[in-house]
Amino acid sequence: MGSGKIAAAAPKNRNRQRAGFIAACTIPALVLYAVFVLYPTITVFYTAFFSQTSLGGSSRTFVGFDNFIGVFQNSQFLESLGNQFFLIVVVTIITMVAAMFFAALLTQSNLKEKPFYRTVFFFPNVLAIVVIGTLFVQIYDPTNGLLNAIVSVFTGSESHIAWLGEDRFTILWCVAFAMVWQAIGYYMVMYMSGMDSISPELYEVADLEGMGKFKQFFKITLPLMWEVVRVTLVFFIISTINMSYTFATVMTPENMDVPLTFVYKQAYAGNNYGFGMAATTIMFIISFALALLSNKLTARDD
Amino acid sequence: MSKVKRVLTALLAASVAATMAVGATGCEKVDDASSAAGTGTASTDSTESGSGESTGDISGELKLAVFQGGYGLDIWNQIADEFEAEHPDVTVTVTGDTDIGNVLRPQIINGDAPDFIYLASTNPSGLLQSLETDHLVMDLTDIFEEDGLKDKIIDGVLDGPTYQPYGDGKIYAAPLFFSVNGMWYDSNLFEKNSWEVPETWDDAFALADQAKEQGIAMYTYAAANAPAYNESVIWPMIATIGGKDKLDAIFNYEEGAWNDPAVTETLNIFQQMHDGGYLLEGTMGMTHTQSQQQWLQDKALFIPNGAWIQNEMADSPRADGFQFGVMAAPKTDASQQQAIWFQTEEMYIPTDAENPEAAKEFIKFLYTDDIVKEMAEATNALPPLKNCLELVDGLVDDATYASAELGLSDDMVQVSGGFANTSATDITIRSDFFQGVGSILNGDMTVADLQAQMEQESQELAQLVTAQQGLEEGASSEEAAE
């Protein structure tokens, strides 16, 4: 097929070689991606249009958009979605501000203990999320928990607050705190590497010009690491959605749902698999849209 | 450039097709290999053990898939060996997992179902419910008709929608274990203070007022991760106050079932617990282990639970002289006949099983006296048989035996079962109800609110019931048969 042309045109031949090389490098990954990500994802979208069990047996019937309509009419889903937005916003803002603050502190100051702090902050990332969840369940324990012990010291009477069994927002703040604690070190390290790539001369000049540290951060540090911030924003949205499933499963199995725990309960224990897949599809679209939105909002004109 | 693109796309398409083909043939190969290995072991085994007396014409491989509980798989392997000894032509393989439901699901979808499954319907994987909805479980009625097995099973156990999912009087699952769930207390604490075990809720609240002086709360439960443990109190109470029919009405979504005075009276007890501060502080945030630990240290008088609690908490610190005691949920009036809640665990055969005859034989084998005794000794679990007490005497722990004695006593009404099956729905009535009970205890909801919510959900579900005859008719035909 067209071998005569290749022999005639040397640059085309090189092009073809290059194409072969690119193909050899990308195809294995692409195939894996297609088999393990694209195919299952499309199956989920497809299943969402059926009423069926998790086995997809004889009871399977096509129901069109009924599942999607049902999801939006389900008050428990809407509440779990509210919880999810709360966690995304709160965890992102607190983690981002705190991680940036510590990153700036560690890069700007010439602390001797810098590597030590870096390790300490990063440490929670080494632990499995299930372990962190269990750890915080112990901290929030109504009878022997650390938090109640601290409260007792301040109030002077024995405290037995059921942190993970109180009203919705107490529970959400408790879970959010655990998630921030888990995430902070990871983003701090990312921001630190962004800050380290900024030339120190800029700060020297700024110092000479009499610019305050605070102003330096907003005029030099933040603009020059904006791309890192953009990337982490997308990370925040995706990872908060994913990790809140594990945190909610471990910390609040019955007292607070996020959309993904709702999906699990509906699809398996509730024997309502198609409906669960519709909720999953909706969550996919929402997280995709959020990631896109954050990318658009933070884009700069230059 | 366009040529490069075209070549790339072609290569991609080809490679995707290639991997899929490889995947498909790969699967087949694995299947072939495993079945070949299966018959291989079967033949060697039959030559090895020819001593056992052959009781049927079953042969081949029998694949068991069992939920791996706290007691491990040893007992299943042991029973498998004994079954092989009795049926030399059969080779038994045992697969166990703590998450066996999710292990089995892909296998069943691929048509590679085991011959026998033991996994309770209460498991969060919802496997039995899915199998029943898709008509993928085998009719086991003949097992129960044979040798009068049905009459040996404790009355009422086989009536529920889990056992008779289609309401046609046919049985699709077999009960392996049952437990008597009630309100547990420290009998040593009661003796020490010369407190009487309360017969009515008035007695219970009066007792709680005394206990409060010693800093002991009345009630705690697994609000944070298993609020449905309250069913051991609520379902039998409804039956105690209004009779078994009232509970059946609820389970079959009958109109007005939730507004019945028996339900109101039952829920009012929980309202009273909230109003009088009878719930152990912090309960709403406690998991089953946390609440059981508090109770074990005499921080609360009562906890709703099953006899597994003694085994589960075997290594936990406890109050000096602690002794497990169990009672049925109190009455609201001394003249009522007390009801008690039975919970069962199921075993079943998928329709895709390759060796259903051997699996049926195995289920019968599990009901024989010797195996029942072995099982009870190893697992501390009770067989759902009428002569359960004499069978397990001396083999199970004190708490389990005491609970069986209480549950099977003549002046106790035994209730079990569950909500009638419906077509696919996002209404989760059972969990919504027990969440709601938590909200009453938390002060977030009134009894009337919860009843209204339940009545509404119930009426929606009534439209979706799949088995038209439902639970009630199954129960009455059962009674007629006796």
PDB file of N, CA, C and O in Angstrom, chain B residues 71 118 153-154 157 163 174-182 184 306-308 311 326 340-347 366-367 371-408:
ATOM      1  N   TYR B  71     -15.228 -17.348  62.753  1.00  0.00           N
ATOM      2  CA  TYR B  71     -14.712 -18.662  63.131  1.00  0.00           C
ATOM      3  C   TYR B  71     -13.907 -19.328  62.019  1.00  0.00           C
ATOM      4  O   TYR B  71     -13.512 -20.477  62.121  1.00  0.00           O
ATOM      5  N   TYR B 118     -23.531 -19.912  50.961  1.00  0.00           N
ATOM      6  CA  TYR B 118     -24.014 -19.507  52.288  1.00  0.00           C
ATOM      7  C   TYR B 118     -23.628 -18.050  52.470  1.00  0.00           C
ATOM      8  O   TYR B 118     -22.448 -17.721  52.593  1.00  0.00           O
ATOM      9  N   ILE B 153     -38.178 -27.714  61.124  1.00  0.00           N
ATOM     10  CA  ILE B 153     -37.718 -26.324  61.186  1.00  0.00           C
ATOM     11  C   ILE B 153     -38.657 -25.528  62.100  1.00  0.00           C
ATOM     12  O   ILE B 153     -39.877 -25.742  62.086  1.00  0.00           O
ATOM     13  N   ILE B 154     -38.103 -24.625  62.856  1.00  0.00           N
ATOM     14  CA  ILE B 154     -38.897 -23.805  63.770  1.00  0.00           C
ATOM     15  C   ILE B 154     -40.004 -23.080  63.006  1.00  0.00           C
ATOM     16  O   ILE B 154     -39.766 -22.526  61.936  1.00  0.00           O
ATOM     17  N   VAL B 157     -40.196 -19.629  60.494  1.00  0.00           N
ATOM     18  CA  VAL B 157     -38.911 -19.224  59.928  1.00  0.00           C
ATOM     19  C   VAL B 157     -38.963 -19.214  58.398  1.00  0.00           C
ATOM     20  O   VAL B 157     -38.463 -18.303  57.740  1.00  0.00           O
ATOM     21  N   TYR B 163     -37.354 -16.391  52.100  1.00  0.00           N
ATOM     22  CA  TYR B 163     -37.431 -17.826  51.817  1.00  0.00           C
ATOM     23  C   TYR B 163     -38.439 -18.123  50.712  1.00  0.00           C
ATOM     24  O   TYR B 163     -38.273 -19.057  49.944  1.00  0.00           O
ATOM     25  N   ALA B 174     -32.649 -21.918  52.222  1.00  0.00           N
ATOM     26  CA  ALA B 174     -32.744 -22.748  53.417  1.00  0.00           C
ATOM     27  C   ALA B 174     -32.045 -22.033  54.567  1.00  0.00           C
ATOM     28  O   ALA B 174     -30.987 -21.444  54.372  1.00  0.00           O
ATOM     29  N   PRO B 175     -32.646 -22.053  55.764  1.00  0.00           N
ATOM     30  CA  PRO B 175     -32.001 -21.393  56.896  1.00  0.00           C
ATOM     31  C   PRO B 175     -30.873 -22.259  57.457  1.00  0.00           C
ATOM     32  O   PRO B 175     -31.074 -23.439  57.714  1.00  0.00           O
ATOM     33  N   LEU B 176     -29.704 -21.673  57.604  1.00  0.00           N
ATOM     34  CA  LEU B 176     -28.577 -22.416  58.176  1.00  0.00           C
ATOM     35  C   LEU B 176     -28.483 -22.163  59.676  1.00  0.00           C
ATOM     36  O   LEU B 176     -28.336 -23.090  60.463  1.00  0.00           O
ATOM     37  N   PHE B 177     -28.543 -20.908  60.048  1.00  0.00           N
ATOM     38  CA  PHE B 177     -28.458 -20.528  61.464  1.00  0.00           C
ATOM     39  C   PHE B 177     -29.643 -19.650  61.823  1.00  0.00           C
ATOM     40  O   PHE B 177     -30.239 -19.023  60.956  1.00  0.00           O
ATOM     41  N   PHE B 178     -29.939 -19.582  63.103  1.00  0.00           N
ATOM     42  CA  PHE B 178     -30.838 -18.521  63.542  1.00  0.00           C
ATOM     43  C   PHE B 178     -30.308 -17.949  64.838  1.00  0.00           C
ATOM     44  O   PHE B 178     -29.524 -18.589  65.540  1.00  0.00           O
ATOM     45  N   SER B 179     -30.698 -16.736  65.131  1.00  0.00           N
ATOM     46  CA  SER B 179     -30.333 -16.196  66.431  1.00  0.00           C
ATOM     47  C   SER B 179     -31.557 -15.541  67.035  1.00  0.00           C
ATOM     48  O   SER B 179     -32.439 -15.070  66.325  1.00  0.00           O
ATOM     49  N   VAL B 180     -31.603 -15.578  68.354  1.00  0.00           N
ATOM     50  CA  VAL B 180     -32.695 -14.971  69.086  1.00  0.00           C
ATOM     51  C   VAL B 180     -32.195 -13.607  69.524  1.00  0.00           C
ATOM     52  O   VAL B 180     -31.234 -13.509  70.276  1.00  0.00           O
ATOM     53  N   ASN B 181     -32.812 -12.551  69.017  1.00  0.00           N
ATOM     54  CA  ASN B 181     -32.330 -11.213  69.349  1.00  0.00           C
ATOM     55  C   ASN B 181     -33.246 -10.566  70.375  1.00  0.00           C
ATOM     56  O   ASN B 181     -34.457 -10.567  70.199  1.00  0.00           O
ATOM     57  N   GLY B 182     -32.650 -10.054  71.404  1.00  0.00           N
ATOM     58  CA  GLY B 182     -33.447  -9.420  72.446  1.00  0.00           C
ATOM     59  C   GLY B 182     -32.689  -8.279  73.075  1.00  0.00           C
ATOM     60  O   GLY B 182     -31.780  -7.709  72.462  1.00  0.00           O
ATOM     61  N   TRP B 184     -30.154  -7.284  75.931  1.00  0.00           N
ATOM     62  CA  TRP B 184     -29.168  -7.933  76.779  1.00  0.00           C
ATOM     63  C   TRP B 184     -28.832  -7.070  77.984  1.00  0.00           C
ATOM     64  O   TRP B 184     -28.876  -5.846  77.914  1.00  0.00           O
ATOM     65  N   GLY B 306     -27.834  -9.770  69.385  1.00  0.00           N
ATOM     66  CA  GLY B 306     -28.008 -11.212  69.288  1.00  0.00           C
ATOM     67  C   GLY B 306     -26.932 -11.882  70.120  1.00  0.00           C
ATOM     68  O   GLY B 306     -26.005 -11.237  70.614  1.00  0.00           O
ATOM     69  N   ALA B 307     -27.019 -13.211  70.238  1.00  0.00           N
ATOM     70  CA  ALA B 307     -26.126 -13.948  71.133  1.00  0.00           C
ATOM     71  C   ALA B 307     -24.671 -13.899  70.681  1.00  0.00           C
ATOM     72  O   ALA B 307     -23.770 -14.209  71.452  1.00  0.00           O
ATOM     73  N   TRP B 308     -24.427 -13.488  69.419  1.00  0.00           N
ATOM     74  CA  TRP B 308     -23.047 -13.405  68.949  1.00  0.00           C
ATOM     75  C   TRP B 308     -22.233 -12.417  69.768  1.00  0.00           C
ATOM     76  O   TRP B 308     -21.016 -12.401  69.705  1.00  0.00           O
ATOM     77  N   ASN B 311     -19.329 -13.816  71.881  1.00  0.00           N
ATOM     78  CA  ASN B 311     -18.180 -14.201  71.079  1.00  0.00           C
ATOM     79  C   ASN B 311     -17.442 -12.974  70.545  1.00  0.00           C
ATOM     80  O   ASN B 311     -16.215 -12.883  70.595  1.00  0.00           O
ATOM     81  N   VAL B 326     -30.270 -12.164  78.950  1.00  0.00           N
ATOM     82  CA  VAL B 326     -31.074 -11.672  77.839  1.00  0.00           C
ATOM     83  C   VAL B 326     -32.553 -11.762  78.164  1.00  0.00           C
ATOM     84  O   VAL B 326     -32.989 -12.673  78.856  1.00  0.00           O
ATOM     85  N   ILE B 340     -40.796 -12.294  70.570  1.00  0.00           N
ATOM     86  CA  ILE B 340     -39.338 -12.167  70.487  1.00  0.00           C
ATOM     87  C   ILE B 340     -38.886 -12.337  69.037  1.00  0.00           C
ATOM     88  O   ILE B 340     -39.538 -13.023  68.250  1.00  0.00           O
ATOM     89  N   TRP B 341     -37.796 -11.676  68.689  1.00  0.00           N
ATOM     90  CA  TRP B 341     -37.367 -11.579  67.291  1.00  0.00           C
ATOM     91  C   TRP B 341     -36.336 -12.647  66.936  1.00  0.00           C
ATOM     92  O   TRP B 341     -35.349 -12.824  67.652  1.00  0.00           O
ATOM     93  N   PHE B 342     -36.618 -13.351  65.852  1.00  0.00           N
ATOM     94  CA  PHE B 342     -35.674 -14.339  65.319  1.00  0.00           C
ATOM     95  C   PHE B 342     -35.038 -13.796  64.049  1.00  0.00           C
ATOM     96  O   PHE B 342     -35.722 -13.289  63.176  1.00  0.00           O
ATOM     97  N   GLN B 343     -33.740 -13.967  63.933  1.00  0.00           N
ATOM     98  CA  GLN B 343     -33.067 -13.563  62.704  1.00  0.00           C
ATOM     99  C   GLN B 343     -32.371 -14.798  62.147  1.00  0.00           C
ATOM    100  O   GLN B 343     -31.802 -15.583  62.898  1.00  0.00           O
ATOM    101  N   THR B 344     -32.438 -14.991  60.838  1.00  0.00           N
ATOM    102  CA  THR B 344     -31.839 -16.207  60.284  1.00  0.00           C
ATOM    103  C   THR B 344     -30.792 -15.868  59.225  1.00  0.00           C
ATOM    104  O   THR B 344     -30.752 -14.767  58.704  1.00  0.00           O
ATOM    105  N   GLU B 345     -29.945 -16.855  58.924  1.00  0.00           N
ATOM    106  CA  GLU B 345     -28.962 -16.718  57.854  1.00  0.00           C
ATOM    107  C   GLU B 345     -29.241 -17.807  56.816  1.00  0.00           C
ATOM    108  O   GLU B 345     -29.510 -18.953  57.182  1.00  0.00           O
ATOM    109  N   GLU B 346     -29.170 -17.446  55.543  1.00  0.00           N
ATOM    110  CA  GLU B 346     -29.640 -18.338  54.498  1.00  0.00           C
ATOM    111  C   GLU B 346     -28.505 -19.015  53.713  1.00  0.00           C
ATOM    112  O   GLU B 346     -27.403 -18.507  53.611  1.00  0.00           O
ATOM    113  N   MET B 347     -28.855 -20.172  53.149  1.00  0.00           N
ATOM    114  CA  MET B 347     -27.994 -20.828  52.157  1.00  0.00           C
ATOM    115  C   MET B 347     -28.882 -21.175  50.961  1.00  0.00           C
ATOM    116  O   MET B 347     -30.092 -21.336  51.103  1.00  0.00           O
ATOM    117  N   LEU B 366     -26.342 -30.956  56.011  1.00  0.00           N
ATOM    118  CA  LEU B 366     -26.136 -29.926  57.031  1.00  0.00           C
ATOM    119  C   LEU B 366     -27.217 -29.957  58.105  1.00  0.00           C
ATOM    120  O   LEU B 366     -27.039 -29.411  59.191  1.00  0.00           O
ATOM    121  N   TYR B 367     -28.367 -30.570  57.804  1.00  0.00           N
ATOM    122  CA  TYR B 367     -29.440 -30.655  58.794  1.00  0.00           C
ATOM    123  C   TYR B 367     -29.372 -31.941  59.621  1.00  0.00           C
ATOM    124  O   TYR B 367     -30.210 -32.160  60.484  1.00  0.00           O
ATOM    125  N   ILE B 371     -23.852 -33.240  62.089  1.00  0.00           N
ATOM    126  CA  ILE B 371     -23.275 -32.041  61.479  1.00  0.00           C
ATOM    127  C   ILE B 371     -23.747 -30.790  62.204  1.00  0.00           C
ATOM    128  O   ILE B 371     -22.980 -29.862  62.451  1.00  0.00           O
ATOM    129  N   VAL B 372     -25.033 -30.774  62.565  1.00  0.00           N
ATOM    130  CA  VAL B 372     -25.575 -29.639  63.314  1.00  0.00           C
ATOM    131  C   VAL B 372     -24.765 -29.430  64.591  1.00  0.00           C
ATOM    132  O   VAL B 372     -24.389 -28.314  64.937  1.00  0.00           O
ATOM    133  N   LYS B 373     -24.443 -30.527  65.266  1.00  0.00           N
ATOM    134  CA  LYS B 373     -23.687 -30.429  66.516  1.00  0.00           C
ATOM    135  C   LYS B 373     -22.271 -29.910  66.264  1.00  0.00           C
ATOM    136  O   LYS B 373     -21.779 -29.038  66.977  1.00  0.00           O
ATOM    137  N   GLU B 374     -21.636 -30.464  65.237  1.00  0.00           N
ATOM    138  CA  GLU B 374     -20.284 -30.006  64.898  1.00  0.00           C
ATOM    139  C   GLU B 374     -20.263 -28.516  64.605  1.00  0.00           C
ATOM    140  O   GLU B 374     -19.402 -27.776  65.054  1.00  0.00           O
ATOM    141  N   MET B 375     -21.244 -28.129  63.789  1.00  0.00           N
ATOM    142  CA  MET B 375     -21.356 -26.727  63.386  1.00  0.00           C
ATOM    143  C   MET B 375     -21.568 -25.833  64.603  1.00  0.00           C
ATOM    144  O   MET B 375     -20.926 -24.797  64.749  1.00  0.00           O
ATOM    145  N   ALA B 376     -22.469 -26.242  65.484  1.00  0.00           N
ATOM    146  CA  ALA B 376     -22.787 -25.431  66.657  1.00  0.00           C
ATOM    147  C   ALA B 376     -21.559 -25.270  67.543  1.00  0.00           C
ATOM    148  O   ALA B 376     -21.266 -24.185  68.047  1.00  0.00           O
ATOM    149  N   GLU B 377     -20.818 -26.361  67.698  1.00  0.00           N
ATOM    150  CA  GLU B 377     -19.647 -26.315  68.561  1.00  0.00           C
ATOM    151  C   GLU B 377     -18.587 -25.368  67.997  1.00  0.00           C
ATOM    152  O   GLU B 377     -17.941 -24.627  68.723  1.00  0.00           O
ATOM    153  N   ALA B 378     -18.434 -25.399  66.674  1.00  0.00           N
ATOM    154  CA  ALA B 378     -17.392 -24.584  66.050  1.00  0.00           C
ATOM    155  C   ALA B 378     -17.781 -23.118  65.913  1.00  0.00           C
ATOM    156  O   ALA B 378     -16.934 -22.243  65.988  1.00  0.00           O
ATOM    157  N   THR B 379     -19.067 -22.863  65.681  1.00  0.00           N
ATOM    158  CA  THR B 379     -19.453 -21.496  65.334  1.00  0.00           C
ATOM    159  C   THR B 379     -20.250 -20.786  66.417  1.00  0.00           C
ATOM    160  O   THR B 379     -20.452 -19.580  66.329  1.00  0.00           O
ATOM    161  N   ASN B 380     -20.732 -21.516  67.405  1.00  0.00           N
ATOM    162  CA  ASN B 380     -21.577 -20.916  68.419  1.00  0.00           C
ATOM    163  C   ASN B 380     -22.923 -20.469  67.866  1.00  0.00           C
ATOM    164  O   ASN B 380     -23.621 -19.679  68.487  1.00  0.00           O
ATOM    165  N   ALA B 381     -23.242 -20.927  66.669  1.00  0.00           N
ATOM    166  CA  ALA B 381     -24.499 -20.496  66.067  1.00  0.00           C
ATOM    167  C   ALA B 381     -25.544 -21.595  66.238  1.00  0.00           C
ATOM    168  O   ALA B 381     -25.219 -22.775  66.327  1.00  0.00           O
ATOM    169  N   LEU B 382     -26.805 -21.183  66.273  1.00  0.00           N
ATOM    170  CA  LEU B 382     -27.888 -22.121  66.546  1.00  0.00           C
ATOM    171  C   LEU B 382     -28.513 -22.651  65.265  1.00  0.00           C
ATOM    172  O   LEU B 382     -28.752 -21.893  64.324  1.00  0.00           O
ATOM    173  N   PRO B 383     -28.820 -23.949  65.200  1.00  0.00           N
ATOM    174  CA  PRO B 383     -29.530 -24.485  64.045  1.00  0.00           C
ATOM    175  C   PRO B 383     -31.017 -24.139  64.163  1.00  0.00           C
ATOM    176  O   PRO B 383     -31.567 -24.161  65.268  1.00  0.00           O
ATOM    177  N   PRO B 384     -31.688 -23.831  63.057  1.00  0.00           N
ATOM    178  CA  PRO B 384     -33.086 -23.387  63.119  1.00  0.00           C
ATOM    179  C   PRO B 384     -34.053 -24.554  63.283  1.00  0.00           C
ATOM    180  O   PRO B 384     -35.073 -24.625  62.596  1.00  0.00           O
ATOM    181  N   LEU B 385     -33.725 -25.496  64.151  1.00  0.00           N
ATOM    182  CA  LEU B 385     -34.535 -26.700  64.302  1.00  0.00           C
ATOM    183  C   LEU B 385     -35.299 -26.671  65.617  1.00  0.00           C
ATOM    184  O   LEU B 385     -34.841 -26.095  66.605  1.00  0.00           O
ATOM    185  N   LYS B 386     -36.462 -27.344  65.606  1.00  0.00           N
ATOM    186  CA  LYS B 386     -37.299 -27.324  66.802  1.00  0.00           C
ATOM    187  C   LYS B 386     -36.594 -27.953  68.000  1.00  0.00           C
ATOM    188  O   LYS B 386     -36.767 -27.526  69.134  1.00  0.00           O
ATOM    189  N   ASN B 387     -35.787 -28.976  67.729  1.00  0.00           N
ATOM    190  CA  ASN B 387     -35.074 -29.620  68.841  1.00  0.00           C
ATOM    191  C   ASN B 387     -33.688 -29.020  69.056  1.00  0.00           C
ATOM    192  O   ASN B 387     -32.782 -29.674  69.555  1.00  0.00           O
ATOM    193  N   CYS B 388     -33.576 -27.772  68.673  1.00  0.00           N
ATOM    194  CA  CYS B 388     -32.308 -27.041  68.779  1.00  0.00           C
ATOM    195  C   CYS B 388     -31.676 -27.155  70.166  1.00  0.00           C
ATOM    196  O   CYS B 388     -30.487 -27.444  70.295  1.00  0.00           O
ATOM    197  N   LEU B 389     -32.497 -26.973  71.215  1.00  0.00           N
ATOM    198  CA  LEU B 389     -31.942 -26.933  72.570  1.00  0.00           C
ATOM    199  C   LEU B 389     -31.226 -28.220  72.957  1.00  0.00           C
ATOM    200  O   LEU B 389     -30.117 -28.203  73.484  1.00  0.00           O
ATOM    201  N   GLU B 390     -31.863 -29.360  72.682  1.00  0.00           N
ATOM    202  CA  GLU B 390     -31.209 -30.619  73.067  1.00  0.00           C
ATOM    203  C   GLU B 390     -29.977 -30.895  72.204  1.00  0.00           C
ATOM    204  O   GLU B 390     -29.010 -31.498  72.654  1.00  0.00           O
ATOM    205  N   LEU B 391     -30.010 -30.409  70.951  1.00  0.00           N
ATOM    206  CA  LEU B 391     -28.873 -30.636  70.069  1.00  0.00           C
ATOM    207  C   LEU B 391     -27.637 -29.862  70.511  1.00  0.00           C
ATOM    208  O   LEU B 391     -26.520 -30.374  70.472  1.00  0.00           O
ATOM    209  N   VAL B 392     -27.820 -28.613  70.890  1.00  0.00           N
ATOM    210  CA  VAL B 392     -26.657 -27.758  71.147  1.00  0.00           C
ATOM    211  C   VAL B 392     -26.267 -27.699  72.622  1.00  0.00           C
ATOM    212  O   VAL B 392     -25.300 -27.020  72.959  1.00  0.00           O
ATOM    213  N   ASP B 393     -27.007 -28.387  73.483  1.00  0.00           N
ATOM    214  CA  ASP B 393     -26.713 -28.349  74.920  1.00  0.00           C
ATOM    215  C   ASP B 393     -25.241 -28.684  75.172  1.00  0.00           C
ATOM    216  O   ASP B 393     -24.752 -29.731  74.746  1.00  0.00           O
ATOM    217  N   GLY B 394     -24.555 -27.769  75.826  1.00  0.00           N
ATOM    218  CA  GLY B 394     -23.151 -28.005  76.159  1.00  0.00           C
ATOM    219  C   GLY B 394     -22.184 -27.697  75.035  1.00  0.00           C
ATOM    220  O   GLY B 394     -20.971 -27.776  75.230  1.00  0.00           O
ATOM    221  N   LEU B 395     -22.699 -27.350  73.860  1.00  0.00           N
ATOM    222  CA  LEU B 395     -21.803 -27.102  72.727  1.00  0.00           C
ATOM    223  C   LEU B 395     -21.609 -25.622  72.433  1.00  0.00           C
ATOM    224  O   LEU B 395     -20.615 -25.223  71.851  1.00  0.00           O
ATOM    225  N   VAL B 396     -22.591 -24.802  72.811  1.00  0.00           N
ATOM    226  CA  VAL B 396     -22.482 -23.368  72.536  1.00  0.00           C
ATOM    227  C   VAL B 396     -22.257 -22.612  73.843  1.00  0.00           C
ATOM    228  O   VAL B 396     -22.428 -23.168  74.925  1.00  0.00           O
ATOM    229  N   ASP B 397     -21.855 -21.339  73.727  1.00  0.00           N
ATOM    230  CA  ASP B 397     -21.576 -20.580  74.956  1.00  0.00           C
ATOM    231  C   ASP B 397     -22.866 -20.246  75.713  1.00  0.00           C
ATOM    232  O   ASP B 397     -23.968 -20.386  75.185  1.00  0.00           O
ATOM    233  N   ASP B 398     -22.714 -19.818  76.953  1.00  0.00           N
ATOM    234  CA  ASP B 398     -23.868 -19.611  77.842  1.00  0.00           C
ATOM    235  C   ASP B 398     -24.876 -18.629  77.263  1.00  0.00           C
ATOM    236  O   ASP B 398     -26.072 -18.841  77.319  1.00  0.00           O
ATOM    237  N   ALA B 399     -24.345 -17.527  76.698  1.00  0.00           N
ATOM    238  CA  ALA B 399     -25.247 -16.489  76.202  1.00  0.00           C
ATOM    239  C   ALA B 399     -26.115 -17.046  75.075  1.00  0.00           C
ATOM    240  O   ALA B 399     -27.319 -16.804  75.034  1.00  0.00           O
ATOM    241  N   THR B 400     -25.489 -17.795  74.187  1.00  0.00           N
ATOM    242  CA  THR B 400     -26.234 -18.349  73.061  1.00  0.00           C
ATOM    243  C   THR B 400     -27.297 -19.327  73.564  1.00  0.00           C
ATOM    244  O   THR B 400     -28.448 -19.308  73.116  1.00  0.00           O
ATOM    245  N   TYR B 401     -26.905 -20.165  74.518  1.00  0.00           N
ATOM    246  CA  TYR B 401     -27.862 -21.140  75.025  1.00  0.00           C
ATOM    247  C   TYR B 401     -29.021 -20.446  75.738  1.00  0.00           C
ATOM    248  O   TYR B 401     -30.188 -20.790  75.531  1.00  0.00           O
ATOM    249  N   ALA B 402     -28.673 -19.442  76.544  1.00  0.00           N
ATOM    250  CA  ALA B 402     -29.716 -18.715  77.270  1.00  0.00           C
ATOM    251  C   ALA B 402     -30.689 -18.059  76.299  1.00  0.00           C
ATOM    252  O   ALA B 402     -31.898 -18.059  76.517  1.00  0.00           O
ATOM    253  N   SER B 403     -30.167 -17.509  75.209  1.00  0.00           N
ATOM    254  CA  SER B 403     -31.043 -16.840  74.252  1.00  0.00           C
ATOM    255  C   SER B 403     -31.963 -17.847  73.563  1.00  0.00           C
ATOM    256  O   SER B 403     -33.139 -17.573  73.349  1.00  0.00           O
ATOM    257  N   ALA B 404     -31.426 -19.032  73.257  1.00  0.00           N
ATOM    258  CA  ALA B 404     -32.257 -20.045  72.613  1.00  0.00           C
ATOM    259  C   ALA B 404     -33.348 -20.507  73.560  1.00  0.00           C
ATOM    260  O   ALA B 404     -34.504 -20.696  73.176  1.00  0.00           O
ATOM    261  N   GLU B 405     -32.979 -20.670  74.826  1.00  0.00           N
ATOM    262  CA  GLU B 405     -33.944 -21.113  75.829  1.00  0.00           C
ATOM    263  C   GLU B 405     -35.094 -20.114  75.955  1.00  0.00           C
ATOM    264  O   GLU B 405     -36.263 -20.480  75.989  1.00  0.00           O
ATOM    265  N   LEU B 406     -34.709 -18.840  75.980  1.00  0.00           N
ATOM    266  CA  LEU B 406     -35.705 -17.777  76.070  1.00  0.00           C
ATOM    267  C   LEU B 406     -36.592 -17.774  74.825  1.00  0.00           C
ATOM    268  O   LEU B 406     -37.821 -17.747  74.920  1.00  0.00           O
ATOM    269  N   GLY B 407     -35.949 -17.817  73.662  1.00  0.00           N
ATOM    270  CA  GLY B 407     -36.693 -17.686  72.409  1.00  0.00           C
ATOM    271  C   GLY B 407     -37.619 -18.847  72.138  1.00  0.00           C
ATOM    272  O   GLY B 407     -38.686 -18.678  71.552  1.00  0.00           O
ATOM    273  N   LEU B 408     -37.229 -20.048  72.567  1.00  0.00           N
ATOM    274  CA  LEU B 408     -38.022 -21.229  72.242  1.00  0.00           C
ATOM    275  C   LEU B 408     -39.001 -21.613  73.348  1.00  0.00           C
ATOM    276  O   LEU B 408     -39.691 -22.614  73.242  1.00  0.00           O
TER     277      LEU B 408
END
